[in-house]
Short mmCIF file of C-alpha atoms in Angstrom, two decimals:
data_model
loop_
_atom_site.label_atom_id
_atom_site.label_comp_id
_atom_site.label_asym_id
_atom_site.label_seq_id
_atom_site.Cartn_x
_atom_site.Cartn_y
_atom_site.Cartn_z
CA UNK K 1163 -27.12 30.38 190.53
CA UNK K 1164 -24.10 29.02 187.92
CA UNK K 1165 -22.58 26.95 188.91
CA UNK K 1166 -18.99 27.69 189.98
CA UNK K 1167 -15.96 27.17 187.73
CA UNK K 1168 -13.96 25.68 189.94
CA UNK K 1169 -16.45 22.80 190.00
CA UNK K 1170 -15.45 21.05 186.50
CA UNK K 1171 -11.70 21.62 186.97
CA UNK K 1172 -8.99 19.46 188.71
CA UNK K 1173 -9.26 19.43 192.73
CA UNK K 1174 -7.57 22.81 193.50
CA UNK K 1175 -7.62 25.48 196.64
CA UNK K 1176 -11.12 26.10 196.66
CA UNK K 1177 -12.28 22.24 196.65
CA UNK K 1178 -10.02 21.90 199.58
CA UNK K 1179 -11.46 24.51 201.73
CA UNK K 1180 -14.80 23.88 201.08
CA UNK K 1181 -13.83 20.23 202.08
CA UNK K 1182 -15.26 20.16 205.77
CA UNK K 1183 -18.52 21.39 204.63
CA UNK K 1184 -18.94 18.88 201.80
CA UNK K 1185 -18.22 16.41 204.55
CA UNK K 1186 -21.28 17.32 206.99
CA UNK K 1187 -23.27 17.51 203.51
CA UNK K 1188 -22.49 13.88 203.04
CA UNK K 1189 -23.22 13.37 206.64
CA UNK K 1190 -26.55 14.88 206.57
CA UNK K 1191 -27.51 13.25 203.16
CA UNK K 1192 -26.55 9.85 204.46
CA UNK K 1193 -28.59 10.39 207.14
CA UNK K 1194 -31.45 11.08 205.40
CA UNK K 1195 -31.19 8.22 203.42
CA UNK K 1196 -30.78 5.54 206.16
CA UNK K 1197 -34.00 6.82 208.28
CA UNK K 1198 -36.39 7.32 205.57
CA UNK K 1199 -39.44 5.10 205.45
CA UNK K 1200 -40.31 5.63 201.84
CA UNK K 1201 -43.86 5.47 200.81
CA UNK K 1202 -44.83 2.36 198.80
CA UNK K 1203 -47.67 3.97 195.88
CA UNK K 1204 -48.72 0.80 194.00
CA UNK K 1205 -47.83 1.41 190.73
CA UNK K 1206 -44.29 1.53 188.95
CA UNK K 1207 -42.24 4.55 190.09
CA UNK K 1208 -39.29 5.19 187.40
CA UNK K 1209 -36.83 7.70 188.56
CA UNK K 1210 -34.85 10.05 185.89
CA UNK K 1211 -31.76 11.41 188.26
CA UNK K 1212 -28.82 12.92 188.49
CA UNK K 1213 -25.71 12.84 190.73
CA UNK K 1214 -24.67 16.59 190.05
CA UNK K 1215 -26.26 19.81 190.81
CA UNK K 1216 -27.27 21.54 186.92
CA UNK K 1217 -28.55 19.84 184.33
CA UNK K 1218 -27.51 16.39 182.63
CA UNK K 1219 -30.74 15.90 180.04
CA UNK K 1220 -33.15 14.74 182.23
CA UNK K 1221 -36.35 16.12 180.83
CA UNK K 1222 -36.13 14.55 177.83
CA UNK K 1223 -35.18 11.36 179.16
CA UNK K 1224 -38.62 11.80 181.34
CA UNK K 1225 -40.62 12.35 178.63
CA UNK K 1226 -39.09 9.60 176.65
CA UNK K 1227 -40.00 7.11 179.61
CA UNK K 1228 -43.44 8.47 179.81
CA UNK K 1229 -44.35 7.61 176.30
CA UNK K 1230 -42.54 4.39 176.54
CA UNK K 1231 -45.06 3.30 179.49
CA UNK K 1232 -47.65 4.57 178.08
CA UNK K 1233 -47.23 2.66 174.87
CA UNK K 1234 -46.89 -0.68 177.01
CA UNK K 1235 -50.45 -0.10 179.08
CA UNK K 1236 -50.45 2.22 182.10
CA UNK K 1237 -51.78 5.44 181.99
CA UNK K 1238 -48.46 7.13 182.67
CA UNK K 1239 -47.01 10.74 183.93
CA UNK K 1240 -44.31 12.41 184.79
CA UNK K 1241 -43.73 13.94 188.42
CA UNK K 1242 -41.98 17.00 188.98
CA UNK K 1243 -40.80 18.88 192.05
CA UNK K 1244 -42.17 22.26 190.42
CA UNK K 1245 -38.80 23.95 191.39
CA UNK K 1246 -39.42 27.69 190.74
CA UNK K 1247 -42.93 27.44 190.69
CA UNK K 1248 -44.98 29.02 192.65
CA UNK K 1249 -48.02 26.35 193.63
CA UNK K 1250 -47.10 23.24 196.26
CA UNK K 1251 -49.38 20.73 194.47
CA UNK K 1252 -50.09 17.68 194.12
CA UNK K 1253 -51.68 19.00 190.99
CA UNK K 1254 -51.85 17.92 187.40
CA UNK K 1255 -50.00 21.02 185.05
CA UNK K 1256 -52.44 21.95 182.22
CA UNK K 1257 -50.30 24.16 179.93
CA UNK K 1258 -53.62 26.18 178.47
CA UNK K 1259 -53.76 27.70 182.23
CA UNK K 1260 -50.57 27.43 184.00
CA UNK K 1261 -47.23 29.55 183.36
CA UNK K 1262 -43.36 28.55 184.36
CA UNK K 1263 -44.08 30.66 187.81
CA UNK K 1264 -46.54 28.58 188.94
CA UNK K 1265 -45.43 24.87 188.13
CA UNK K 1266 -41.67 25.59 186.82
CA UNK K 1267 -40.15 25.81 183.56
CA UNK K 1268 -39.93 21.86 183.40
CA UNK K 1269 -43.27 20.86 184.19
CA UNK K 1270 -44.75 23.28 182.00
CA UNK K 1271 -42.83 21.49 178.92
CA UNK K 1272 -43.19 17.95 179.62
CA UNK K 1273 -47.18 19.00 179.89
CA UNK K 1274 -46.96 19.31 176.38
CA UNK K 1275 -46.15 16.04 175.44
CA UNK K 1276 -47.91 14.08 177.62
CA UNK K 1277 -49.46 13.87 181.48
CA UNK K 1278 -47.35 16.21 184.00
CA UNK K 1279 -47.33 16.52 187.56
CA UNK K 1280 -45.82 18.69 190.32
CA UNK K 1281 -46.05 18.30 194.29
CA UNK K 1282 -43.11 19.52 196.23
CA UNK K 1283 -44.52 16.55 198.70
CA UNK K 1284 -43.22 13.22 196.38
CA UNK K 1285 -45.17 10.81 198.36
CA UNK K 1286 -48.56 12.92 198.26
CA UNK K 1287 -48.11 13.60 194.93
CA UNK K 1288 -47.49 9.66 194.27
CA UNK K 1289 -50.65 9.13 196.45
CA UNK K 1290 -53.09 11.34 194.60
CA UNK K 1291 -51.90 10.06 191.06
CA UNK K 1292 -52.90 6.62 191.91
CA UNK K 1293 -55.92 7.86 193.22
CA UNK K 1294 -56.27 9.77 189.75
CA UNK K 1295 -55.83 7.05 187.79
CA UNK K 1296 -52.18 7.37 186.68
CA UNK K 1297 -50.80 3.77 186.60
CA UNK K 1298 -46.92 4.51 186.17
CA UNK K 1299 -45.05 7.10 187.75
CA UNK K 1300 -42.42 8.99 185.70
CA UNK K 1301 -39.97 10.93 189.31
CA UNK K 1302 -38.18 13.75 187.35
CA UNK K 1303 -35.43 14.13 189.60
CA UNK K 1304 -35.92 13.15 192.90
CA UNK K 1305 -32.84 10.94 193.21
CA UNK K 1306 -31.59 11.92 196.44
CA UNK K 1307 -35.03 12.06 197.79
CA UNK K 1308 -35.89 9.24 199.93
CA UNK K 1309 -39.69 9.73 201.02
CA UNK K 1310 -41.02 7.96 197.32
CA UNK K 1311 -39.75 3.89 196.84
CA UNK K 1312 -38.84 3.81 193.34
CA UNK K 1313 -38.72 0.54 191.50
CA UNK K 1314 -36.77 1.75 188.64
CA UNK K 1315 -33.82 4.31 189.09
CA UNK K 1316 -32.10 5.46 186.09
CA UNK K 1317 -28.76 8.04 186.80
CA UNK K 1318 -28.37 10.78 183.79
CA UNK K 1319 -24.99 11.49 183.02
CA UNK K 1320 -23.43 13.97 180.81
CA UNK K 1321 -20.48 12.51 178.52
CA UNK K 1322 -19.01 16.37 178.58
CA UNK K 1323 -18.91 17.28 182.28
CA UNK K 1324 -19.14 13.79 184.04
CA UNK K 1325 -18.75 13.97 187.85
CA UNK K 1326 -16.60 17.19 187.58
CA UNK K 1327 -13.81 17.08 189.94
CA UNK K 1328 -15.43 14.38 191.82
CA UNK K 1329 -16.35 16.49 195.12
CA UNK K 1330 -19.48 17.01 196.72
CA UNK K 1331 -21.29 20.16 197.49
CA UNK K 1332 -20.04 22.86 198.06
CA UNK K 1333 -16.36 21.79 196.97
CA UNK K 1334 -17.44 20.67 194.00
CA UNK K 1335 -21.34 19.54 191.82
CA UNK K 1336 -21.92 16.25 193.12
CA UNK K 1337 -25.26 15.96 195.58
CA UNK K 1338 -23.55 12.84 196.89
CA UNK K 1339 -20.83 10.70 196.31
CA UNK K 1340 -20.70 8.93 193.25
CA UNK K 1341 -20.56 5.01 194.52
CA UNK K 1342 -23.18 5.57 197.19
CA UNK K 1343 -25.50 7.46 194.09
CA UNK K 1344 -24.65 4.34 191.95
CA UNK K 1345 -25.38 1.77 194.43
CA UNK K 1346 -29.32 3.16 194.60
CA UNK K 1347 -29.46 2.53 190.74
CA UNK K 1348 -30.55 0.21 188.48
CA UNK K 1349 -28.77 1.38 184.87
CA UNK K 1350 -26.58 4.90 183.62
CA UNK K 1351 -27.66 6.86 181.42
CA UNK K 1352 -24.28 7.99 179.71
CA UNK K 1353 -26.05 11.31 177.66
CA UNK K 1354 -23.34 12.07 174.78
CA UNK K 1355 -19.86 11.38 174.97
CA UNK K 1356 -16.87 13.72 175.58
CA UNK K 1357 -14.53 14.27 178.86
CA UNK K 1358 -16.47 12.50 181.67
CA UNK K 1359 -17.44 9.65 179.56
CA UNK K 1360 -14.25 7.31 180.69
CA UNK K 1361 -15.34 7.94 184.19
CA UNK K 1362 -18.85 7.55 184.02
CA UNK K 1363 -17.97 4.15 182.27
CA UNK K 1364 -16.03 3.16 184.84
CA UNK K 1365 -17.89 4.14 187.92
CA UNK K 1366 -20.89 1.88 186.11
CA UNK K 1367 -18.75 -0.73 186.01
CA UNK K 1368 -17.45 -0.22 190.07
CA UNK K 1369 -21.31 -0.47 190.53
CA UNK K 1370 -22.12 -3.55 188.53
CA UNK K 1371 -24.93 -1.80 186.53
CA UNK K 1372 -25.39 -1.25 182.92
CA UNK K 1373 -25.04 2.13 180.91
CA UNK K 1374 -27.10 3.09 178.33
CA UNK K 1375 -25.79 5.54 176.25
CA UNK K 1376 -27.99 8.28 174.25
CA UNK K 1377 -27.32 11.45 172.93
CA UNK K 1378 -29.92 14.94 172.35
CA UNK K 1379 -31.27 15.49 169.27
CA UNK K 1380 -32.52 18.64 167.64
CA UNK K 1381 -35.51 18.80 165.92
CA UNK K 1382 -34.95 17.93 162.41
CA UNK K 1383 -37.22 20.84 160.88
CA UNK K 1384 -36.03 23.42 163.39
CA UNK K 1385 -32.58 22.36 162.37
CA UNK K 1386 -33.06 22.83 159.20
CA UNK K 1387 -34.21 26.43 159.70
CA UNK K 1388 -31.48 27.93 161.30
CA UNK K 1389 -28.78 25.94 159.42
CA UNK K 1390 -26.40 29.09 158.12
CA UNK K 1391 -28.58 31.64 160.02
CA UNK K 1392 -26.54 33.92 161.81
CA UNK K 1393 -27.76 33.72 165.99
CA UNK K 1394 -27.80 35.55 169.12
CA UNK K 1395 -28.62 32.38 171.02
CA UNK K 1396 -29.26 32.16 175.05
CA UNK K 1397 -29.67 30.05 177.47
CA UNK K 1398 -30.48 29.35 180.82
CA UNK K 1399 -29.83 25.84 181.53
CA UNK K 1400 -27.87 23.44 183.48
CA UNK K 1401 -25.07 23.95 180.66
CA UNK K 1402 -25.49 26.99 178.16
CA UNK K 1403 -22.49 25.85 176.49
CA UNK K 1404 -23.57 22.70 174.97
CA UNK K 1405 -26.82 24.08 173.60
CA UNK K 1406 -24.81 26.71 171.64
CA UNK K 1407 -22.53 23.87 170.21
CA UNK K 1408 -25.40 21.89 169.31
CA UNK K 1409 -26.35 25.26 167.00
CA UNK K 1410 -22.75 24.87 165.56
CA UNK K 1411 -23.45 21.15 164.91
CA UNK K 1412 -26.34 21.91 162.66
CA UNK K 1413 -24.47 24.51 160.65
CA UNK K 1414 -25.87 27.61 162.84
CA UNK K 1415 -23.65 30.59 163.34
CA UNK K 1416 -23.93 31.63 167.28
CA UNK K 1417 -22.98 35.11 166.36
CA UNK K 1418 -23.55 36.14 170.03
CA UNK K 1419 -24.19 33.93 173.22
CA UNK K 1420 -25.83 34.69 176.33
CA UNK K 1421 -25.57 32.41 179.43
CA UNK K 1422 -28.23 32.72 182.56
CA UNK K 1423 -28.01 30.93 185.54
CA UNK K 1424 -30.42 27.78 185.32
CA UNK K 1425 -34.14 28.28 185.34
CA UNK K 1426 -33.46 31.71 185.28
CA UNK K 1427 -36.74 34.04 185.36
CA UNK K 1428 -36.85 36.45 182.23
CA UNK K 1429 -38.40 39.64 182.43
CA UNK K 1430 -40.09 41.36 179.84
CA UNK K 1431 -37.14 44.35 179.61
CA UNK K 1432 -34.85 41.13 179.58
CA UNK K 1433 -36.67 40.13 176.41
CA UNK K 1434 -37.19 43.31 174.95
CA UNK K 1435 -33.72 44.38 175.19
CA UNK K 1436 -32.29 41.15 173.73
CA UNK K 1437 -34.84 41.47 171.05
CA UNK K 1438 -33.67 44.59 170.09
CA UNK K 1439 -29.84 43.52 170.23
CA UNK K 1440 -30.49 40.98 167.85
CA UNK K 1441 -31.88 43.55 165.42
CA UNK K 1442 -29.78 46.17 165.28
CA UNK K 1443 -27.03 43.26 164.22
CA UNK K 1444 -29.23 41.16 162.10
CA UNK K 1445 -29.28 38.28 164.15
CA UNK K 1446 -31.68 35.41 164.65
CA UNK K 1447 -32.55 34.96 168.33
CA UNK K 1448 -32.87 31.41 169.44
CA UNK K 1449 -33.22 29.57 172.37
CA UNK K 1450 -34.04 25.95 174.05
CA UNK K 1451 -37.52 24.60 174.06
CA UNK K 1452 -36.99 24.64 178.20
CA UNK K 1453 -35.97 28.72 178.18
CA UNK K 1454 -39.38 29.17 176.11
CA UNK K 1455 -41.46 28.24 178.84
CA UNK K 1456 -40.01 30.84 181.12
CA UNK K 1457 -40.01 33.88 178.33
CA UNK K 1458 -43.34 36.35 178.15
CA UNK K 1459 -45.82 34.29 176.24
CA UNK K 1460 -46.78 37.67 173.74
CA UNK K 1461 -43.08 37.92 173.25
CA UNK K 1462 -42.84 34.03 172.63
CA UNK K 1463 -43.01 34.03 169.16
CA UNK K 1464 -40.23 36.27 168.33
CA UNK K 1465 -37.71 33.99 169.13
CA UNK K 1466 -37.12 31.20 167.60
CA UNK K 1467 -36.87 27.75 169.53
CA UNK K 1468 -34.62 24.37 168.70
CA UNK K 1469 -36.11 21.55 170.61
CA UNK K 1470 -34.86 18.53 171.58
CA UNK K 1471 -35.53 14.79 171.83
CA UNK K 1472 -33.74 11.81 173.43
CA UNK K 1473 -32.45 9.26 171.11
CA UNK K 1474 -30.88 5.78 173.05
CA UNK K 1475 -28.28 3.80 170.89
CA UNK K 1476 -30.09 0.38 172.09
CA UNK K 1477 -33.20 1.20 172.61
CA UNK K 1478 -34.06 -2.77 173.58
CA UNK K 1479 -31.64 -2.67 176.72
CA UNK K 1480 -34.08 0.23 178.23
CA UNK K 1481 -36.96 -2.00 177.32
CA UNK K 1482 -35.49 -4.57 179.35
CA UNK K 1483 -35.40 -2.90 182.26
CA UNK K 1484 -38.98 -1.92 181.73
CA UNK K 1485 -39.72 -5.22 181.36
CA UNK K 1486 -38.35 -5.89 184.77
CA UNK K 1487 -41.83 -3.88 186.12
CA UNK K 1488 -44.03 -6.35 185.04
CA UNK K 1489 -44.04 -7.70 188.86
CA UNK K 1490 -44.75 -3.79 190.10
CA UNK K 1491 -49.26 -3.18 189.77
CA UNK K 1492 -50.16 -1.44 186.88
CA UNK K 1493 -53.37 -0.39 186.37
CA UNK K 1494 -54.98 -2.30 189.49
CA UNK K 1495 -53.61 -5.49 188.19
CA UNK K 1496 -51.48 -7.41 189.45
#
């Protein structure tokens, strides 16, 4: 579903109906969170979340973390939910067999750049990666899940949208309320700057935990390929929007944009009608490296794709809190 407009404006009509329901949300999350015994794996558990529903740039963050530990030792990977997939796991993703509708769209990409898991169960999943081998545990998302300890929480925050109107579902995109999110983490993640950066500053700071600001990056090459190209670009993330500005940064021209709910499911008459769009006006169809895994694999190549990477201003304050692992077993050693 997208995600409702009302969310990312000022507290109105509909926020304040919806206001008993966000409060037995709240009460029910709480809940959850105080009686939860979470399950202790062994190894370092670093969780990439978020405090809204939609997306914030997790994924890349994930991936960046993953080669990050891997670099320092531990064989590391990433552990994933597999929302919209199809199989329960615990199960490592191998991209040569699986497809988006049987891991998700997110699981299949970060198997491309390094170990991925899914299990919808966190703590069996946990269990039989240690028992694989894997000696730090990348939790993409997971945040508000309590059955997995984490040693290492890390909140992803978009500078653009921030907390939107600072409600909780349904009256507004936040899974819980901001200081009780914050007060589970170790260090923000401030992702680009814009509208909700002041706020995301100060909640931080309310918290007593550092923010680490980073911003996306496209793919130099790709960029360089589409840079005056005329576009029909879509998307079906957390926030269309941003991807097609990100074309306008490089010097694209989104002649046309199309926005689908996130993780949306394309269908082949999806595909082939867009496809066909773009041709009779002599535009370039483009899309994120995350819609890819979800589009036809035979009809893959005909659109082009601009992916992404994760770039942190100070790159030593995240290796700080790395360091702070070294007490966590890695690798059967203490």
């Amino acid at each position: 579903m997208k995600a409702p407009r009302f969310w990312y404006r000022p507290p109105g009509v509909a926020s304040a109906l919806l206001s008993p329901a966000a409060a037995l949300w709240t009460a029910i999350a709480t809940r959850r969170q105080v009686r939860a015994t979470p399950y202790r794996c062994g190894v370092p558990v670093i969780c990439v979340g978020n405090l809204v529903a939609g997306g914030a740039g997790k994924t890349p963050v994930v991936r960046e973390l993953v080669r990050r530990m891997a670099a320092r030792g531990p064989a590391a990977a990433s552990l994933s939910r597999g929302h919209g997939g199809r199989l329960p796991g615990p199960l490592p993703v191998d991209p040569q067999h699986h497809i988006a509708a049987d891991v998700g769209d997110e699981p299949l990409l970060l198997s491309r750049h390094g170990p991925a898991w899914i299990g919808r169960d966190r703590a069996d999943a946990a269990r039989a990666m240690t028992l694989a081998g894997i000696g730090a545990i990348i939790l993409d998302d997971g945040f508000q899940n309590p059955g997995l300890h984490k040693d290492l929480s890390l909140v992803v925050v978009d500078g653009g949208s921030g907390f939107g109107n600072g409600r909780v579902i349904p009256a507004g995109p936040l899974r819980e309320p901001v200081a009780a999110g914050l007060a589970r983490a170790q260090a923000l993640v401030l992702m680009g700057d814009g509208a909700g950066a002041a706020d995301a500053h100060a909640a931080a700071h309310g918290a007593g935990i550092p923010v680490l600001t980073a911003s996306l990056r496209p793919d130099p090459v790709a960029a360089r390929t589409l840079q005056g190209k005329r576009l029909l670009a879509f998307a079906g993330i957390g926030r269309p929007a941003k991807f097609f500005d990100t074309l306008r940064q490089i010097g694209a021209e989104p002649v046309e944009t199309l926005s689908f709910a996130d993780h949306h499911p394309y269908s082949r008459g999806e595909i082939t009608e867009l496809l066909a769009r773009a041709t009779a006006r002599g535009l370039l169809p483009v899309t994120t490296e995350k819609d890819a895994m979800r589009l036809p694999v035979d009809l893959r190549e005909a659109i082009t794709i601009l992916p992404v990477t994760v770039a942190f201003d100070e790159p030593a304050a995240l290796d700080r809190l790395l360091d702070g692992l070294g007490g966590v077993r890695m690798n059967g050693q203490s």
